[in-house]
Coordinates of C-alpha atoms in Angstrom, one line a residue:
Chain A
M24 CA 23.4 49.8 38.5
I25 CA 21.8 52.0 36.0
N26 CA 20.4 50.7 32.8
T27 CA 23.2 51.6 30.4
D28 CA 21.5 50.0 27.4
L29 CA 18.6 52.4 27.5
L30 CA 21.0 55.3 27.9
K31 CA 23.1 54.2 25.0
E32 CA 20.0 53.8 22.8
Y33 CA 19.1 57.5 23.3
F34 CA 22.6 58.9 23.4
P35 CA 24.9 56.6 21.4
D36 CA 28.1 58.6 21.9
V37 CA 28.3 58.5 25.8
L38 CA 31.0 56.4 27.5
V39 CA 30.1 54.4 30.6
Y40 CA 32.5 53.1 33.2
D41 CA 30.7 51.7 36.2
Y42 CA 29.7 54.8 38.1
Y43 CA 31.1 57.4 35.7
I44 CA 29.4 58.6 32.5
F45 CA 31.4 60.7 30.1
V46 CA 29.4 63.0 27.9
E47 CA 30.8 65.2 25.1
K48 CA 27.8 67.4 24.5
N49 CA 24.1 67.7 25.4
I50 CA 24.8 67.4 29.1
V51 CA 21.4 68.8 30.1
D52 CA 19.6 66.2 28.0
V53 CA 21.5 63.4 29.5
I54 CA 20.9 64.7 33.1
S55 CA 17.2 65.3 32.4
F56 CA 17.0 61.7 30.9
L57 CA 18.6 60.3 34.1
K58 CA 16.3 62.3 36.3
T59 CA 13.0 61.4 34.6
K60 CA 13.1 58.6 32.0
N61 CA 15.5 56.1 33.4
Y62 CA 14.0 53.5 35.7
V63 CA 16.4 54.6 38.4
D64 CA 15.4 58.2 39.0
F65 CA 18.3 60.4 40.2
D66 CA 16.2 62.8 42.2
V67 CA 19.1 64.7 44.0
L68 CA 22.0 66.6 42.5
S69 CA 24.5 66.1 45.3
Q70 CA 27.1 68.6 43.9
I71 CA 28.9 69.9 40.9
I72 CA 32.6 69.4 41.0
A73 CA 34.8 71.5 38.8
A74 CA 38.5 71.0 38.1
D75 CA 40.8 73.0 35.9
C76 CA 42.6 70.8 33.5
T77 CA 44.7 73.7 32.0
D78 CA 43.0 73.7 28.5
F79 CA 39.5 72.9 29.6
V80 CA 37.4 72.7 32.8
Q81 CA 36.0 69.4 33.8
L82 CA 32.6 69.4 35.3
T83 CA 31.3 66.4 37.3
Y84 CA 27.6 66.3 38.1
R85 CA 27.2 64.0 41.1
L86 CA 23.7 62.6 41.1
Y87 CA 22.1 60.6 43.9
S88 CA 19.1 58.3 43.9
T89 CA 17.3 58.1 47.2
E90 CA 15.4 55.0 46.1
N91 CA 18.5 52.9 45.2
N92 CA 21.1 54.8 47.4
E93 CA 23.4 55.1 44.5
F94 CA 25.7 57.9 43.3
L95 CA 26.4 58.5 39.6
N96 CA 28.9 60.9 38.2
V97 CA 28.2 62.6 34.9
V98 CA 31.5 64.1 33.5
T99 CA 31.8 66.7 30.8
K100 CA 34.4 69.1 29.5
V101 CA 33.6 72.8 29.1
K102 CA 35.4 75.9 27.9
D103 CA 34.1 79.3 29.2
E104 CA 30.5 78.4 28.7
A105 CA 28.2 75.7 29.9
A106 CA 24.5 75.0 30.1
S107 CA 22.7 75.6 33.3
V108 CA 20.7 72.8 35.1
T109 CA 18.9 75.0 37.5
H110 CA 15.5 74.2 35.9
L111 CA 16.1 70.5 36.7
Y112 CA 17.7 70.9 40.2
K113 CA 17.3 74.1 42.1
S114 CA 20.3 73.2 44.3
A115 CA 22.5 73.8 41.3
H116 CA 22.2 77.6 41.6
F117 CA 24.9 78.0 44.3
D118 CA 27.1 75.5 42.7
E119 CA 27.0 77.3 39.4
C120 CA 27.6 80.7 41.1
E121 CA 30.6 79.2 42.8
I122 CA 32.0 77.7 39.6
H123 CA 31.3 81.0 37.9
D124 CA 33.2 82.8 40.6
L125 CA 36.2 80.5 41.0
F126 CA 36.6 79.2 37.5
G127 CA 35.0 81.9 35.3
I128 CA 32.6 79.6 33.6
N129 CA 29.5 81.3 32.3
F130 CA 26.3 79.2 32.8
V131 CA 23.8 80.0 30.1
G132 CA 20.2 79.9 31.3
N133 CA 20.9 80.9 34.9
E134 CA 19.6 84.4 35.1
K135 CA 20.7 85.1 38.7
L136 CA 24.4 84.1 38.0
E137 CA 26.8 86.2 40.1
R138 CA 30.0 85.8 42.1
L139 CA 29.4 83.9 45.3
Y140 CA 32.4 84.3 47.5
M141 CA 34.7 87.0 46.0
P142 CA 33.8 90.7 45.6
E143 CA 32.2 91.7 42.3
D144 CA 35.3 93.6 41.2
W145 CA 37.8 90.9 42.0
D146 CA 40.5 90.3 39.3
G147 CA 40.7 86.7 38.0
H148 CA 39.3 83.4 39.1
P149 CA 41.2 82.0 42.1
L150 CA 40.9 78.2 41.5
L151 CA 42.2 78.3 37.9
K152 CA 45.8 77.0 37.7
S153 CA 46.8 80.1 35.8
Y154 CA 45.7 82.4 38.5
D155 CA 48.5 84.5 40.0
Q156 CA 47.7 86.6 43.0
T157 CA 48.2 90.0 41.6
D158 CA 45.3 91.8 43.1
E159 CA 46.5 94.8 45.0
R160 CA 44.2 93.9 47.9
L161 CA 46.4 90.9 48.6
E162 CA 49.6 93.0 49.0
W163 CA 49.4 93.1 52.8
N164 CA 49.9 89.3 52.6
N165 CA 53.4 89.6 51.3
D166 CA 54.4 92.6 53.4
Q167 CA 57.3 91.4 55.6
S168 CA 57.3 94.4 57.8
L169 CA 54.1 93.4 59.5
Chain B
M5 CA -9.6 74.3 75.3
I6 CA -9.4 74.0 79.1
K7 CA -7.5 70.8 78.6
K8 CA -5.0 72.7 76.4
I9 CA -4.5 75.4 79.0
Y10 CA -4.1 72.8 81.8
K11 CA -1.5 71.0 79.7
S12 CA 0.4 74.2 79.0
I13 CA 0.4 75.3 82.6
L14 CA 1.6 71.8 83.7
A15 CA 4.5 72.0 81.1
I16 CA 5.6 75.3 82.4
I17 CA 5.5 74.1 86.0
I18 CA 7.6 71.0 85.1
G19 CA 10.0 73.2 83.2
H20 CA 10.4 75.6 86.2
I21 CA 11.0 72.7 88.6
T22 CA 13.7 71.4 86.3
V23 CA 15.4 74.7 86.1
L24 CA 15.2 75.1 89.9
K25 CA 16.7 71.6 90.3
H26 CA 19.7 72.7 88.2
A27 CA 20.2 75.8 90.4
F28 CA 21.5 73.6 93.2
K29 CA 24.0 71.7 91.0
K30 CA 27.7 72.0 91.4
R31 CA 29.3 75.0 89.7
V32 CA 31.4 74.1 86.6
T33 CA 32.9 77.5 85.7
L34 CA 36.4 78.7 86.7
E35 CA 37.4 82.2 87.8
Y36 CA 40.0 82.1 85.1
P37 CA 42.9 84.4 85.8
E38 CA 43.0 83.4 89.5
V39 CA 42.2 79.7 89.0
K40 CA 44.0 78.1 86.1
P41 CA 42.4 75.1 84.2
L42 CA 44.0 71.8 84.7
L43 CA 45.5 70.7 81.4
N44 CA 46.9 67.3 80.5
D45 CA 50.3 66.6 79.1
K46 CA 49.1 66.2 75.5
F47 CA 47.8 69.7 75.4
R48 CA 49.3 71.6 72.4
G49 CA 50.4 74.9 73.7
E50 CA 53.8 76.7 73.4
H51 CA 56.6 74.5 71.9
L52 CA 59.5 73.3 74.1
F53 CA 62.6 73.1 71.9
D54 CA 65.7 71.2 72.8
I55 CA 68.5 72.6 70.6
N56 CA 71.0 69.8 71.6
K57 CA 68.7 67.0 70.4
C58 CA 67.8 68.7 67.0
K59 CA 69.7 67.3 64.1
A60 CA 68.4 69.9 61.6
C61 CA 66.8 67.2 59.4
G62 CA 64.0 69.6 58.3
M63 CA 61.2 67.2 59.0
C64 CA 59.2 69.7 61.0
Q65 CA 59.6 72.3 58.2
K66 CA 58.3 69.7 55.8
V67 CA 55.2 68.8 57.7
C68 CA 54.3 72.3 58.9
P69 CA 51.1 73.5 57.1
A70 CA 51.7 77.1 57.9
N71 CA 55.4 77.5 57.1
A72 CA 56.0 78.8 60.6
I73 CA 59.4 77.1 61.2
T74 CA 62.7 78.4 59.9
I75 CA 66.0 76.5 60.2
I76 CA 69.3 78.1 59.4
K77 CA 72.2 75.6 59.0
D78 CA 75.9 76.1 58.7
E79 CA 78.7 73.6 58.3
N80 CA 78.5 72.5 61.9
G81 CA 74.9 71.6 61.6
L82 CA 72.0 73.6 63.2
N83 CA 72.7 77.3 63.8
E84 CA 69.4 78.9 64.4
Y85 CA 65.9 77.6 64.8
S86 CA 62.8 79.9 65.0
I87 CA 59.1 79.4 65.3
D88 CA 56.8 82.2 64.1
Y89 CA 53.7 82.2 66.4
K90 CA 52.0 84.7 64.0
K91 CA 51.7 81.8 61.5
C92 CA 51.6 78.7 63.8
I93 CA 48.2 77.0 63.9
F94 CA 49.1 74.7 66.8
C95 CA 48.3 71.6 64.8
G96 CA 51.1 69.6 66.4
N97 CA 52.5 68.1 63.3
C98 CA 56.1 69.2 64.2
Y99 CA 56.3 67.1 67.3
Y100 CA 54.2 64.2 65.9
Y101 CA 56.7 63.7 63.1
C102 CA 60.0 64.7 64.9
N103 CA 62.3 61.6 64.9
F104 CA 64.5 62.9 67.8
N105 CA 61.9 64.3 70.2
A106 CA 63.6 67.7 69.9
I107 CA 60.4 69.6 69.9
M108 CA 57.7 68.9 72.4
P109 CA 54.3 70.3 73.4
S110 CA 53.8 72.2 76.6
S111 CA 50.6 73.3 78.4
N112 CA 51.4 77.0 78.3
F113 CA 48.6 78.6 76.4
E114 CA 49.0 82.2 77.6
L115 CA 51.0 83.5 74.6
A116 CA 49.6 87.0 74.4
C117 CA 52.3 89.7 74.2
S118 CA 52.5 93.3 73.4
S119 CA 54.8 93.4 70.4
K120 CA 54.9 91.5 67.1
E121 CA 58.6 90.8 67.3
S122 CA 58.3 88.8 70.5
L123 CA 56.0 86.4 68.7
V124 CA 58.9 85.0 66.7
I125 CA 60.9 82.8 69.1
T126 CA 64.4 82.1 68.1
F127 CA 66.7 79.4 69.5
K128 CA 70.5 79.9 68.9
K129 CA 73.2 77.4 69.4
A130 CA 75.4 78.4 72.4
E131 CA 78.9 79.4 71.4
E132 CA 81.4 76.8 72.4
A133 CA 84.1 78.0 74.6
Chain C
M28 CA 0.0 107.8 51.0
T29 CA 2.1 106.1 48.3
N30 CA 4.5 104.8 50.9
L31 CA 1.8 102.5 52.2
F32 CA 2.0 100.3 49.2
K33 CA 5.8 100.2 49.0
T34 CA 7.9 97.4 50.4
M35 CA 10.8 98.0 52.6
E36 CA 14.3 96.5 52.2
I37 CA 16.2 95.7 55.3
N38 CA 19.5 94.1 55.9
V39 CA 20.2 91.4 58.5
G40 CA 23.8 90.7 59.3
P41 CA 26.6 90.1 58.6
Q42 CA 27.5 90.7 62.2
H43 CA 24.0 89.8 63.6
P44 CA 24.4 87.8 66.8
S45 CA 21.9 85.2 65.8
T46 CA 23.3 84.3 62.5
H47 CA 25.8 81.8 63.9
G48 CA 28.7 83.2 62.0
V49 CA 28.6 85.8 59.3
L50 CA 25.6 85.6 57.0
R51 CA 24.0 88.6 55.4
L52 CA 20.3 88.4 54.4
I53 CA 18.7 91.1 52.3
L54 CA 15.0 91.0 53.1
E55 CA 12.1 92.7 51.4
L56 CA 9.3 93.4 53.8
D57 CA 5.7 94.2 53.3
G58 CA 4.8 95.3 56.8
E59 CA 5.8 92.3 58.9
I60 CA 5.7 89.8 56.1
I61 CA 8.8 88.8 54.3
K62 CA 8.3 89.0 50.5
S63 CA 11.8 88.0 49.3
C64 CA 15.1 87.1 50.8
K65 CA 18.6 86.9 49.4
P66 CA 21.4 85.3 51.3
V67 CA 24.9 86.8 50.7
V68 CA 27.7 84.5 51.7
G69 CA 31.5 84.7 51.5
Y70 CA 32.4 86.8 54.5
L71 CA 34.4 83.8 55.9
H72 CA 35.9 82.6 52.7
R73 CA 39.4 81.3 53.5
G74 CA 40.2 79.5 50.2
I75 CA 40.5 76.1 51.8
E76 CA 40.2 74.4 48.5
K77 CA 43.0 76.5 47.0
M78 CA 45.2 75.8 50.0
A79 CA 45.3 72.1 49.2
E80 CA 47.0 72.8 45.8
N81 CA 50.3 73.9 47.2
R82 CA 50.6 71.6 50.3
S83 CA 51.4 68.0 50.6
Y84 CA 48.7 65.5 51.7
L85 CA 49.9 65.6 55.3
Q86 CA 50.3 69.4 55.5
Y87 CA 46.6 69.7 54.4
L88 CA 45.4 67.4 57.1
P89 CA 45.3 69.9 60.0
I90 CA 43.6 72.5 57.9
V91 CA 40.5 70.4 57.1
D92 CA 39.5 70.6 60.8
R93 CA 38.7 74.2 60.3
I94 CA 36.0 73.8 57.6
D95 CA 33.3 72.9 60.1
Y96 CA 34.8 73.7 63.4
L97 CA 32.0 72.2 65.4
G98 CA 32.5 68.8 63.7
G99 CA 36.2 68.6 63.2
F100 CA 36.3 64.8 63.3
F101 CA 33.9 64.6 60.3
N102 CA 36.1 66.7 58.1
S103 CA 39.2 64.8 59.1
Y104 CA 37.5 61.5 58.4
A105 CA 36.1 62.6 55.1
Y106 CA 39.6 63.6 54.0
C107 CA 41.5 60.6 55.5
D108 CA 39.0 58.2 53.8
C109 CA 39.8 59.7 50.4
I110 CA 43.6 59.4 51.0
E111 CA 43.3 55.9 52.4
H112 CA 41.2 54.8 49.4
L113 CA 43.6 56.4 46.9
A114 CA 46.8 55.1 48.5
E115 CA 45.2 51.7 49.3
I116 CA 45.9 51.9 53.1
D117 CA 44.3 49.4 55.4
V118 CA 42.8 50.7 58.6
P119 CA 42.8 48.3 61.7
D120 CA 39.4 47.5 63.2
K121 CA 40.1 49.2 66.5
A122 CA 41.0 52.5 64.7
K123 CA 37.7 52.3 62.9
Y124 CA 35.8 51.9 66.2
I125 CA 37.8 54.8 67.8
R126 CA 36.9 56.9 64.8
V127 CA 33.2 56.1 65.1
L128 CA 33.4 56.8 68.9
C129 CA 35.0 60.2 68.3
M130 CA 32.6 61.1 65.6
E131 CA 29.5 60.2 67.5
L132 CA 30.7 62.1 70.6
N133 CA 31.3 65.0 68.2
R134 CA 27.8 64.8 66.8
I135 CA 26.4 65.0 70.4
A136 CA 28.6 68.1 71.1
S137 CA 27.5 69.7 67.8
H138 CA 23.8 69.0 68.4
L139 CA 24.1 70.3 72.0
L140 CA 25.5 73.6 70.7
W141 CA 22.8 73.8 68.1
L142 CA 20.1 73.2 70.8
G143 CA 21.5 75.8 73.1
T144 CA 21.9 78.6 70.5
F145 CA 18.6 77.7 68.9
M146 CA 16.8 78.2 72.2
L147 CA 18.7 81.4 72.8
D148 CA 17.4 82.6 69.4
L149 CA 13.9 81.9 70.6
G150 CA 14.5 83.8 73.9
A151 CA 15.1 80.9 76.3
S152 CA 18.5 81.5 78.0
S153 CA 18.8 78.7 80.6
P154 CA 19.0 75.7 78.1
L155 CA 22.1 77.5 76.6
F156 CA 23.9 77.1 79.9
Y157 CA 22.9 73.5 80.4
C158 CA 23.9 72.5 76.9
F159 CA 27.2 74.3 77.1
R160 CA 27.9 72.6 80.5
D161 CA 27.3 69.2 79.1
R162 CA 29.1 69.9 75.9
E163 CA 32.1 71.0 78.0
R164 CA 32.4 67.5 79.3
I165 CA 32.8 66.1 75.8
L166 CA 35.4 68.8 75.0
H167 CA 37.3 67.8 78.1
I168 CA 37.3 64.2 76.9
F169 CA 38.5 65.4 73.5
E170 CA 41.2 67.6 75.0
A171 CA 42.6 64.7 77.1
L172 CA 42.4 62.4 74.0
T173 CA 43.7 64.6 71.2
G174 CA 45.4 67.6 72.8
Q175 CA 42.9 70.3 71.7
R176 CA 39.3 71.2 72.2
M177 CA 38.2 71.9 68.7
M178 CA 41.0 71.5 66.1
Y179 CA 41.8 67.9 66.8
N180 CA 44.3 66.8 64.1
Y181 CA 43.7 63.3 65.6
F182 CA 42.9 61.1 62.7
T183 CA 45.7 60.3 60.4
F184 CA 46.2 58.2 57.3
G185 CA 45.8 54.6 58.5
G186 CA 44.2 55.1 61.9
V187 CA 44.4 57.5 64.8
R188 CA 47.4 59.2 66.4
F189 CA 47.2 57.8 69.9
D190 CA 45.6 54.9 71.6
I191 CA 42.7 55.6 73.7
P192 CA 43.7 55.3 77.4
S193 CA 41.6 53.4 79.9
D194 CA 40.9 56.4 82.1
I195 CA 39.3 58.3 79.1
I196 CA 37.2 55.2 78.4
D197 CA 36.0 55.4 82.0
K198 CA 35.2 59.1 81.6
I199 CA 33.2 58.4 78.5
S200 CA 31.3 55.6 80.2
V201 CA 30.3 57.9 83.1
F202 CA 29.3 60.6 80.5
I203 CA 27.0 58.3 78.6
E204 CA 25.4 57.1 81.8
D205 CA 24.6 60.7 82.9
M206 CA 23.6 62.0 79.5
P207 CA 20.1 60.5 79.1
E208 CA 19.0 62.2 82.2
C209 CA 20.4 65.5 80.9
I210 CA 18.5 65.1 77.6
N211 CA 15.4 64.3 79.6
D212 CA 15.9 67.6 81.4
Y213 CA 16.1 69.6 78.2
E214 CA 13.0 67.9 77.0
N215 CA 11.2 68.7 80.2
I216 CA 12.0 72.4 79.8
I217 CA 11.6 72.7 76.0
T218 CA 9.3 70.1 74.3
D219 CA 5.9 70.9 75.8
N220 CA 6.6 74.6 76.6
P221 CA 3.6 76.4 75.0
I222 CA 5.7 79.4 73.9
F223 CA 8.3 77.1 72.2
V224 CA 5.6 75.0 70.5
S225 CA 3.7 78.0 69.1
R226 CA 6.9 79.5 67.8
C227 CA 8.0 76.3 66.0
K228 CA 5.0 74.3 65.0
S229 CA 4.1 74.7 61.3
K230 CA 6.8 77.4 60.9
G231 CA 9.2 77.2 58.0
I232 CA 7.7 74.1 56.4
L233 CA 10.2 72.3 54.1
T234 CA 8.3 69.9 51.8
K235 CA 9.7 66.7 50.7
K236 CA 9.8 67.8 47.1
N237 CA 11.6 71.0 47.9
A238 CA 14.1 69.3 50.2
L239 CA 15.2 66.9 47.4
Q240 CA 15.2 69.7 44.8
Y241 CA 17.5 71.7 47.0
S242 CA 19.7 68.7 47.9
I243 CA 19.1 69.1 51.6
T244 CA 20.5 66.2 53.6
G245 CA 20.9 65.2 57.2
P246 CA 18.4 65.9 60.0
N247 CA 16.7 68.6 57.9
L248 CA 15.8 66.1 55.2
R249 CA 14.8 63.4 57.7
A250 CA 12.4 65.9 59.3
S251 CA 10.8 66.3 55.9
G252 CA 9.8 62.7 55.6
V253 CA 12.7 61.1 53.7
N254 CA 14.4 58.5 55.8
L255 CA 17.9 59.0 54.4
D256 CA 20.9 58.5 56.6
F257 CA 24.2 57.8 55.0
R258 CA 25.3 55.7 58.0
K259 CA 22.4 53.3 57.1
S260 CA 22.1 53.7 53.3
N261 CA 25.8 53.7 52.3
P262 CA 27.5 52.4 55.4
Y263 CA 31.1 53.5 55.9
L264 CA 33.6 52.5 58.7
V265 CA 31.8 50.0 61.0
Y266 CA 28.3 51.4 60.9
D267 CA 26.9 48.2 59.3
R268 CA 28.0 46.3 62.4
L269 CA 26.4 48.7 64.8
N270 CA 22.8 48.6 66.0
F271 CA 21.1 52.0 66.0
D272 CA 17.9 53.7 64.9
V273 CA 17.3 56.6 62.6
S274 CA 14.2 58.7 63.2
S275 CA 12.3 60.7 60.7
D276 CA 9.3 63.0 60.8
I277 CA 6.8 64.0 58.2
S278 CA 5.7 67.5 59.0
G279 CA 9.0 69.2 58.0
D280 CA 8.6 72.3 60.2
A281 CA 11.0 73.7 62.8
F282 CA 9.5 71.6 65.6
S283 CA 10.1 68.3 63.7
R284 CA 13.7 69.3 63.0
Y285 CA 14.1 69.8 66.7
K286 CA 12.6 66.4 67.5
V287 CA 14.8 64.6 64.9
R288 CA 17.9 66.1 66.5
I289 CA 16.9 65.2 70.0
F290 CA 16.4 61.6 68.8
E291 CA 19.8 61.6 67.3
L292 CA 21.4 62.5 70.6
H293 CA 19.9 59.2 72.0
S294 CA 21.0 57.1 69.0
S295 CA 24.5 58.5 69.1
L296 CA 24.8 57.6 72.8
K297 CA 23.8 54.1 71.9
I298 CA 26.5 53.9 69.2
V299 CA 29.1 55.2 71.7
E300 CA 28.2 52.5 74.1
Q301 CA 28.7 49.7 71.6
C302 CA 32.0 51.2 70.5
I303 CA 33.3 51.3 74.0
S304 CA 32.5 47.7 74.6
F305 CA 34.4 46.7 71.5
I306 CA 37.5 48.9 72.2
K307 CA 37.7 47.6 75.8
N308 CA 38.1 44.0 74.6
S309 CA 40.2 44.7 71.5
S310 CA 43.9 44.2 71.4
D311 CA 44.2 45.5 67.8
E312 CA 46.6 48.1 66.6
F313 CA 45.3 51.7 66.6
L314 CA 47.4 52.7 63.6
N315 CA 48.7 51.1 60.5
K316 CA 52.4 51.6 61.2
S317 CA 53.5 50.7 57.7
V318 CA 52.2 54.0 56.3
K319 CA 54.7 56.8 55.5
P320 CA 52.5 59.8 55.5
V321 CA 55.2 62.4 55.0
M322 CA 56.4 61.1 51.6
L323 CA 53.0 60.0 50.3
N324 CA 52.9 60.0 46.6
I325 CA 49.7 59.1 44.8
D326 CA 49.2 58.7 41.0
N327 CA 46.5 60.5 39.2
A328 CA 43.2 59.2 40.6
E329 CA 40.0 60.6 42.0
Y330 CA 37.8 59.5 44.9
T331 CA 34.8 61.0 46.7
S332 CA 34.0 60.1 50.3
S333 CA 30.5 60.5 51.8
V334 CA 30.1 61.1 55.5
E335 CA 26.9 61.8 57.5
S336 CA 27.9 64.9 59.4
P337 CA 25.6 66.6 62.0
R338 CA 24.6 69.0 59.2
G339 CA 24.0 66.6 56.4
L340 CA 26.1 64.9 53.8
M341 CA 29.7 65.9 53.9
S342 CA 31.8 64.7 51.1
C343 CA 35.4 65.4 50.1
T344 CA 36.7 64.8 46.6
V345 CA 40.4 64.5 46.2
M346 CA 42.0 64.5 42.7
A347 CA 45.5 63.3 43.4
G348 CA 48.3 64.6 41.4
G349 CA 51.6 63.2 42.6
K350 CA 53.0 64.8 45.8
N351 CA 50.2 67.2 46.4
P352 CA 46.5 67.1 45.7
Y353 CA 45.6 68.5 42.2
R354 CA 42.2 69.6 43.4
V355 CA 40.1 69.1 46.6
K356 CA 36.4 69.9 46.6
W357 CA 34.2 69.9 49.7
R358 CA 30.5 69.4 49.8
T359 CA 28.9 70.4 53.0
G360 CA 25.4 70.3 54.3
S361 CA 25.0 73.9 55.4
Y362 CA 25.9 75.2 51.9
Y363 CA 22.6 73.8 50.6
A364 CA 20.6 74.7 53.7
V365 CA 21.4 78.4 53.2
Q366 CA 20.2 78.1 49.7
V367 CA 16.8 76.8 50.7
L368 CA 16.3 79.7 53.1
P369 CA 14.5 82.1 50.7
E370 CA 12.0 79.3 49.9
L371 CA 11.1 78.9 53.6
L372 CA 11.0 82.6 54.4
I373 CA 8.6 83.8 51.8
N374 CA 5.3 84.9 53.4
A375 CA 6.7 84.2 56.9
E376 CA 6.8 86.9 59.5
L377 CA 10.0 88.8 60.4
A378 CA 9.7 87.6 64.0
D379 CA 9.9 83.9 62.8
L380 CA 13.1 84.6 60.8
M381 CA 15.4 83.4 63.6
A382 CA 13.2 80.4 64.5
I383 CA 13.3 79.2 60.9
F384 CA 17.0 80.0 60.3
G385 CA 18.1 78.6 63.6
S386 CA 16.2 75.3 63.1
L387 CA 18.2 74.6 60.0
D388 CA 21.5 74.4 62.0
V389 CA 23.6 76.4 59.5
I390 CA 27.3 76.9 60.3
L391 CA 28.8 79.6 58.1
P392 CA 32.5 78.5 57.9
E393 CA 31.2 75.4 56.3
V394 CA 29.3 77.4 53.7
D395 CA 32.2 79.7 52.8
K396 CA 35.0 77.2 53.0

C-alpha cells in the first residue's frame, strides 16, 4: 500500500480509497509526487482511461510500480481542458492524443497534440455520449440498397 | 579473427544441414480446390436452419452481435427467418444459445457468390395444404 | 550544391508488406541515416470501444477476439475476467486450467508467427515456412476445440464453452513432445547465423529507463533488463500454482528480444504440460452452469483486468452500466511499442528499419482498436 499519510500531508484535499485516489485539482503535482517523492515510486504510467460522464470527463491515470508490483488509480474530473503529463511519462503522448481525438479534451503543455485515429477534418468526437453519427462520410453505412 | 570466421562457417553449415533435413519431411499443404480440408463437426460455417423446430423466441436475435438475423412473426408463430451473410461474423452465438437446436453449424465454408442478394438467406414456412 | 545539405522525407507504408498490418512511417533521411520518424496510426480503426456501448455484455464477447487477432484468447480472457469480477461469478478450477492451456498454446502460435515474419523481414525465407507449418498444428487443435482457427469465441462468463475431449488432449501431448526439437531446429538455422547476428546485435537498443518511460511491457521490456512478467508479479488464474521460468536479458537490442521470445516458447510448453496433467485427472465442471449470460445485469462498477499477452500487458477496463457496458477501454502492448519507435530509429540506418521494427512484434489491429 502507498503511504497515504505523507500524501495527505502535502495534498490535504485528496480522497483515498484503497487503490483509488480522487483529486480535484493539481493532478500533475500529485502524479509527480507519486512518481518521485513517495517511498513507493510509480515509475510506469500504464494507461490513461477517459470516460464521458455527460457533464464532465473522468480521467483515470493508472500508475504501476515495478518495485512493489502495484497498480494505483488517480482519478480526476476535467472539462474541455486538462494538464499534460508528457514531461513526467513519455508514454502519455499517444494516450493524450487519443483522448483529444475521441473526447475532445485539450491537453495544455503537449505541443504535438493531434488527432490519433480519425482524420483531421472529422466532425465531433466519437466516444462522447452526445456524439451522433452525422458525418456525411458515414452515409454509406445506412444505405439499404447496398 | 580466424576463430570467428571458423565459427560463422560452422553455423552456416549447421543451418544448411537443418534446412536440407526439412526438405525430406512430409508435405503439409493441400492442393485446395481439388483436395478439401477435413473439418470437424464444431466448425462454424454456413448455418443449418430447421424451420419446424424454431419457436420464434428471438433468442438468436438477442445474442447476435452483428444484427444479422431477422425474424418475421404472424399470429401462427414464425413466418419468415433470414440470415444476412453480409453482416454475419460467424461467432456462433446463435446456436450456442438456441434452446431448441433449431439452428446448427455446418462445415460448409465456401460461401462466395456473385450477387449481393443471394447473401441474404431466407427460410419461409411452407404453406399448409 | 545546396541539395547536398538537405534532408529527404520518405514515406513507408501504409501498405508496405513488412509493416505487419497498416502502419505509416514518415521518415526524415540524411543520406542513409534516419533523422526523425513519425508513426501515423489509425488505418485499421474499427471503433471497438464504441461498439461496446450499444451491445449487451454477451453480444460484445465475440467482438473482442478481433482486437489482437493473433492472440484471441488473451482478449477474451481479459474481458471475461472483468465481467466475472463485476458480476461475482465463480470459475471452476478445470476451466481455469483449460484457459491457461489455450492461452499458452496461443502464445506459442503468436511467437511462431512473429519469428517467421521477422526472419522474412531480414531476408531469410525458410524459417517462415517452418514456423507456419508448426503454427498450423496449433491452429488445427484450436479448430477442433473451438470451431474456428482465429476468432475463437470459446471463453464465456464462468468458464469455457465445451469440455476438452480426450483426443484433443492426446494431440496436444504429441505436439508438445515434438515442439522442442522444432525450436532447436529454428535455433540451429538462426541463432548463430553471422548475417542474422550482425543485423540484430546492438541494433535498436531500448534502454531500461526509456522502456519504463514509454510504458513498454512484455518480452520487449524483459529484453531491456526489467524482469517484469504479470504472470509472476500479479498472478491471475492458476499461474501461482504452476512452475515456470521467466527470462530476461540486459542488452535491450533486437537480438536479445529474439532470445527472450525463444525462451518463452520453451516456458510456455512447460506450462502446457502441467495443465494437461491436471486436466486429465480432474473431474471438475468446465463451466459454471448457474450463470445466465444473456440477461446479465451489472450495477455501476468498474474493474480493470491485467493479462500478460504475447505483446505485453493487455488490460481491459469495463465500466458497467446496467444491461450494457457504459465504457470499455483496452490497453494493449503494441500501442506503446509503436510509440517508442522514433526513439529507437534516430541515427539508425534505413536498412535497419525493418530489423528494429520487426523485433518489437507490433500488431497494428491492436494499436488501432
